């Protein structure tokens, strides 16, 4: 079974600074997708970024980028120029041939002035 | 776009009654829908996967007679919590995948269920 691990329950970053959220996963599959979802206080799940395992190039979406290390099964999220609106729970997620999403335990990100 | 609408957003019901939660994909066809439960400050726990026109697949430990899932059309899945008890109080979230796409899932806004 696939597992997703987020070892940082909480992180804090100052506005305009950069923060990196960690995620590792375990799988025996070769074809899969990885995601970072954001859950603000409204609890609506919002897709931040996704990465296809077959792509070597790290995905980037504006201020959000990932460091995908396939051999190490690591998938970290970097948020640059942090904004107050980035404060939320962030979940790392995996999907493979079973087609269901497996979530990590989440990291609560605080953004301070 | 890919909008998933979940209704109701919140519901309070009496212990012993049943409550139905709807999940609709508004602008796409969803062959697969997922139902999650989320306890406060915890992650999303997958309850079941529903495929249009077939029986839902439940995760281990989830009572299928307690949580009835129906996926009768390509745009609608329902979760019925039967004979609800206070311990069923939780936040329930649905998500849907587009037809022929096994990638990202789109989420509803969630339903907060309180059983009194």
Coordinates of C-alpha atoms in Angstrom, one line a residue:
Chain A
X1 CA 0.0 0.0 0.0
X2 CA 1.1 3.5 -0.7
X3 CA 1.9 5.8 2.2
X4 CA 2.5 9.6 2.3
X5 CA 4.4 11.1 5.2
X6 CA 4.5 14.8 6.2
X7 CA 6.9 15.2 9.1
X8 CA 6.2 18.8 9.8
X9 CA 2.9 19.3 11.7
X10 CA 3.4 23.1 11.8
X11 CA 5.6 25.6 10.0
X12 CA 5.9 29.3 10.2
X13 CA 7.2 31.8 7.7
X14 CA 7.5 35.6 7.6
X15 CA 5.6 37.4 4.9
X16 CA 7.7 37.7 1.7
X17 CA 10.1 35.0 2.8
X18 CA 10.4 31.4 1.4
X19 CA 9.3 28.2 3.1
X20 CA 9.7 24.6 2.2
X21 CA 7.2 21.9 3.2
X22 CA 8.4 18.3 3.2
X23 CA 6.7 15.2 1.9
X24 CA 8.0 11.7 1.4
X25 CA 6.0 8.7 0.0
X26 CA 6.4 5.0 -0.4
X27 CA 5.3 3.1 -3.5
X28 CA 6.3 0.3 -5.7
X29 CA 4.6 1.8 -8.7
X30 CA 6.5 3.5 -11.5
X31 CA 3.6 5.5 -12.9
X32 CA 1.9 7.9 -10.5
X33 CA 1.0 11.5 -9.7
X34 CA 1.8 13.7 -6.7
X35 CA -0.1 16.7 -5.6
X36 CA 0.0 19.5 -3.0
X37 CA -3.4 20.6 -1.8
X38 CA -4.2 23.7 0.3
X39 CA -7.0 23.7 2.8
X40 CA -7.8 27.2 4.2
X41 CA -10.1 27.8 7.1
X42 CA -13.1 27.5 4.8
X43 CA -12.0 23.8 4.4
X44 CA -12.3 23.9 0.7
X45 CA -9.5 21.8 -0.8
X46 CA -7.6 23.7 -3.4
X47 CA -5.1 22.1 -5.8
X48 CA -1.8 24.0 -5.5
X49 CA 0.5 22.0 -7.8
X50 CA 0.9 18.6 -9.3
X51 CA 3.7 16.5 -10.6
X52 CA 3.7 13.5 -13.0
X53 CA 6.2 10.9 -11.9
X54 CA 7.5 10.3 -15.5
X55 CA 8.5 14.0 -15.8
X56 CA 11.9 14.8 -14.6
X57 CA 11.3 18.6 -14.6
X58 CA 10.0 20.0 -11.4
X59 CA 6.5 21.5 -11.6
X60 CA 6.1 25.3 -11.0
X61 CA 3.0 27.4 -10.6
X62 CA 3.8 31.1 -10.0
X63 CA 5.2 31.3 -6.4
X64 CA 4.9 27.6 -5.8
X65 CA 7.4 25.0 -7.0
X66 CA 8.3 21.5 -6.1
X67 CA 11.5 19.6 -5.6
X68 CA 10.7 16.1 -6.9
X69 CA 13.3 13.5 -6.1
X70 CA 12.0 10.2 -7.5
X71 CA 14.7 8.0 -6.3
X72 CA 14.5 9.3 -2.8
X73 CA 10.6 9.4 -3.0
X74 CA 10.6 12.9 -1.9
X75 CA 8.2 15.7 -3.0
X76 CA 8.7 19.0 -1.2
X77 CA 6.8 22.2 -1.8
X78 CA 8.5 25.6 -1.9
X79 CA 6.5 28.7 -1.4
X80 CA 8.3 31.9 -2.4
X81 CA 7.4 35.4 -1.4
X82 CA 4.9 34.1 1.2
X83 CA 1.7 36.0 1.6
X84 CA -0.8 36.1 4.4
X85 CA -3.3 34.3 2.2
X86 CA -0.9 31.3 2.0
X87 CA -1.8 30.5 5.7
X88 CA -3.6 27.1 5.6
X89 CA -3.2 23.4 6.0
X90 CA -1.2 21.8 3.2
X91 CA -1.6 18.2 2.3
X92 CA 0.7 16.2 0.1
X93 CA -1.2 13.5 -1.9
X94 CA -0.4 10.5 -4.1
X95 CA -2.4 8.7 -6.7
X96 CA -1.4 5.7 -8.8
X97 CA -3.0 2.8 -10.6
X98 CA -5.6 2.4 -7.8
X99 CA -6.8 5.9 -8.8
X100 CA -7.6 7.0 -5.3
X101 CA -5.8 9.8 -3.5
X102 CA -3.8 9.0 -0.5
X103 CA -3.1 12.0 1.7
X104 CA -0.4 12.9 4.2
X105 CA -1.2 14.1 7.7
X106 CA -0.8 17.7 6.7
X107 CA 1.3 20.7 7.6
X108 CA -0.2 23.8 9.1
X109 CA 1.5 26.9 7.7
X110 CA 1.4 30.2 9.6
X111 CA 2.4 33.4 7.9
X112 CA 3.5 36.2 10.1
X113 CA 4.0 39.9 9.5
Chain B
X1 CA -13.7 24.8 -15.3
X2 CA -14.2 21.8 -13.0
X3 CA -16.7 22.6 -10.3
X4 CA -18.0 20.2 -7.7
X5 CA -20.9 21.3 -5.6
X6 CA -21.7 19.6 -2.3
X7 CA -25.0 20.0 -0.5
X8 CA -25.8 20.8 2.2
X9 CA -22.8 22.7 3.6
X10 CA -23.9 21.9 7.1
X11 CA -26.6 19.8 8.7
X12 CA -27.8 19.1 12.2
X13 CA -29.9 15.9 12.7
X14 CA -31.3 14.0 15.6
X15 CA -29.7 10.7 16.7
X16 CA -31.3 7.8 15.0
X17 CA -32.3 9.7 11.8
X18 CA -30.7 9.5 8.4
X19 CA -29.2 12.3 6.4
X20 CA -28.3 12.5 2.8
X21 CA -25.4 14.5 1.3
X22 CA -25.2 15.2 -2.4
X23 CA -22.1 15.7 -4.5
X24 CA -22.6 17.1 -8.0
X25 CA -20.1 17.7 -10.8
X26 CA -21.5 20.9 -12.4
X27 CA -19.6 21.2 -15.6
X28 CA -18.0 17.8 -16.3
X29 CA -18.8 14.1 -16.2
X30 CA -17.4 12.3 -13.3
X31 CA -17.1 8.5 -13.7
X32 CA -15.5 8.2 -10.3
X33 CA -16.3 10.1 -7.1
X34 CA -14.7 9.7 -3.7
X35 CA -16.1 10.3 -0.2
X36 CA -13.8 11.4 2.6
X37 CA -14.3 12.0 6.3
X38 CA -12.1 14.6 8.1
X39 CA -11.9 14.9 11.9
X40 CA -10.8 18.3 13.4
X41 CA -7.1 19.0 12.7
X42 CA -6.6 15.7 10.9
X43 CA -6.2 14.6 7.4
X44 CA -8.8 13.3 5.0
X45 CA -9.7 9.7 5.4
X46 CA -11.0 7.9 2.3
X47 CA -14.3 6.2 3.1
X48 CA -15.3 4.9 -0.3
X49 CA -14.9 5.1 -4.0
X50 CA -18.0 5.2 -6.2
X51 CA -18.2 4.5 -9.9
X52 CA -21.1 5.5 -12.0
X53 CA -23.6 2.6 -12.3
X54 CA -21.8 0.2 -10.0
X55 CA -21.5 -0.5 -6.3
X56 CA -19.2 1.6 -4.2
X57 CA -15.9 0.2 -3.0
X58 CA -15.5 0.8 0.7
X59 CA -12.3 1.2 2.6
X60 CA -11.5 -1.2 5.4
X61 CA -13.3 -0.4 8.6
X62 CA -16.0 1.7 6.9
X63 CA -19.5 0.2 7.5
X64 CA -21.2 0.0 4.1
X65 CA -24.7 -0.4 5.7
X66 CA -24.0 2.7 7.8
X67 CA -22.7 4.9 5.0
X68 CA -24.8 4.2 1.9
X69 CA -23.3 5.5 -1.3
X70 CA -25.1 5.8 -4.6
X71 CA -23.6 7.0 -7.9
X72 CA -26.6 6.9 -10.2
X73 CA -25.5 9.3 -12.9
X74 CA -22.3 10.8 -14.2
X75 CA -22.8 14.0 -12.3
X76 CA -24.3 12.9 -9.0
X77 CA -23.2 10.8 -6.1
X78 CA -24.9 10.7 -2.7
X79 CA -23.8 9.6 0.7
X80 CA -26.5 8.7 3.2
X81 CA -25.6 8.4 6.9
X82 CA -28.2 6.0 8.3
X83 CA -29.3 5.8 11.9
X84 CA -26.9 8.6 12.7
X85 CA -25.2 8.8 16.1
X86 CA -23.2 11.5 17.7
X87 CA -19.9 9.8 16.8
X88 CA -20.9 10.2 13.2
X89 CA -20.5 13.9 13.6
X90 CA -17.7 15.0 11.3
X91 CA -16.8 16.9 8.2
X92 CA -17.5 14.9 5.0
X93 CA -15.9 15.9 1.7
X94 CA -16.5 14.5 -1.8
X95 CA -14.3 14.7 -4.8
X96 CA -14.7 13.8 -8.4
X97 CA -12.5 12.9 -11.3
X98 CA -13.2 13.8 -14.9
X99 CA -14.1 11.0 -17.3
X100 CA -11.0 9.3 -18.7
X101 CA -8.7 11.2 -16.5
X102 CA -6.8 9.5 -13.7
X103 CA -5.1 12.6 -12.4
X104 CA -6.3 15.3 -10.2
X105 CA -9.5 15.3 -8.3
X106 CA -11.8 18.2 -7.8
X107 CA -13.4 18.7 -4.3
X108 CA -16.7 19.9 -3.0
X109 CA -16.8 22.4 -0.3
X110 CA -17.6 19.8 2.4
X111 CA -20.5 19.1 4.7
X112 CA -20.4 19.5 8.4
X113 CA -22.6 17.0 10.1
X114 CA -23.7 17.4 13.7
X115 CA -25.7 14.6 15.3
X116 CA -27.5 15.6 18.5

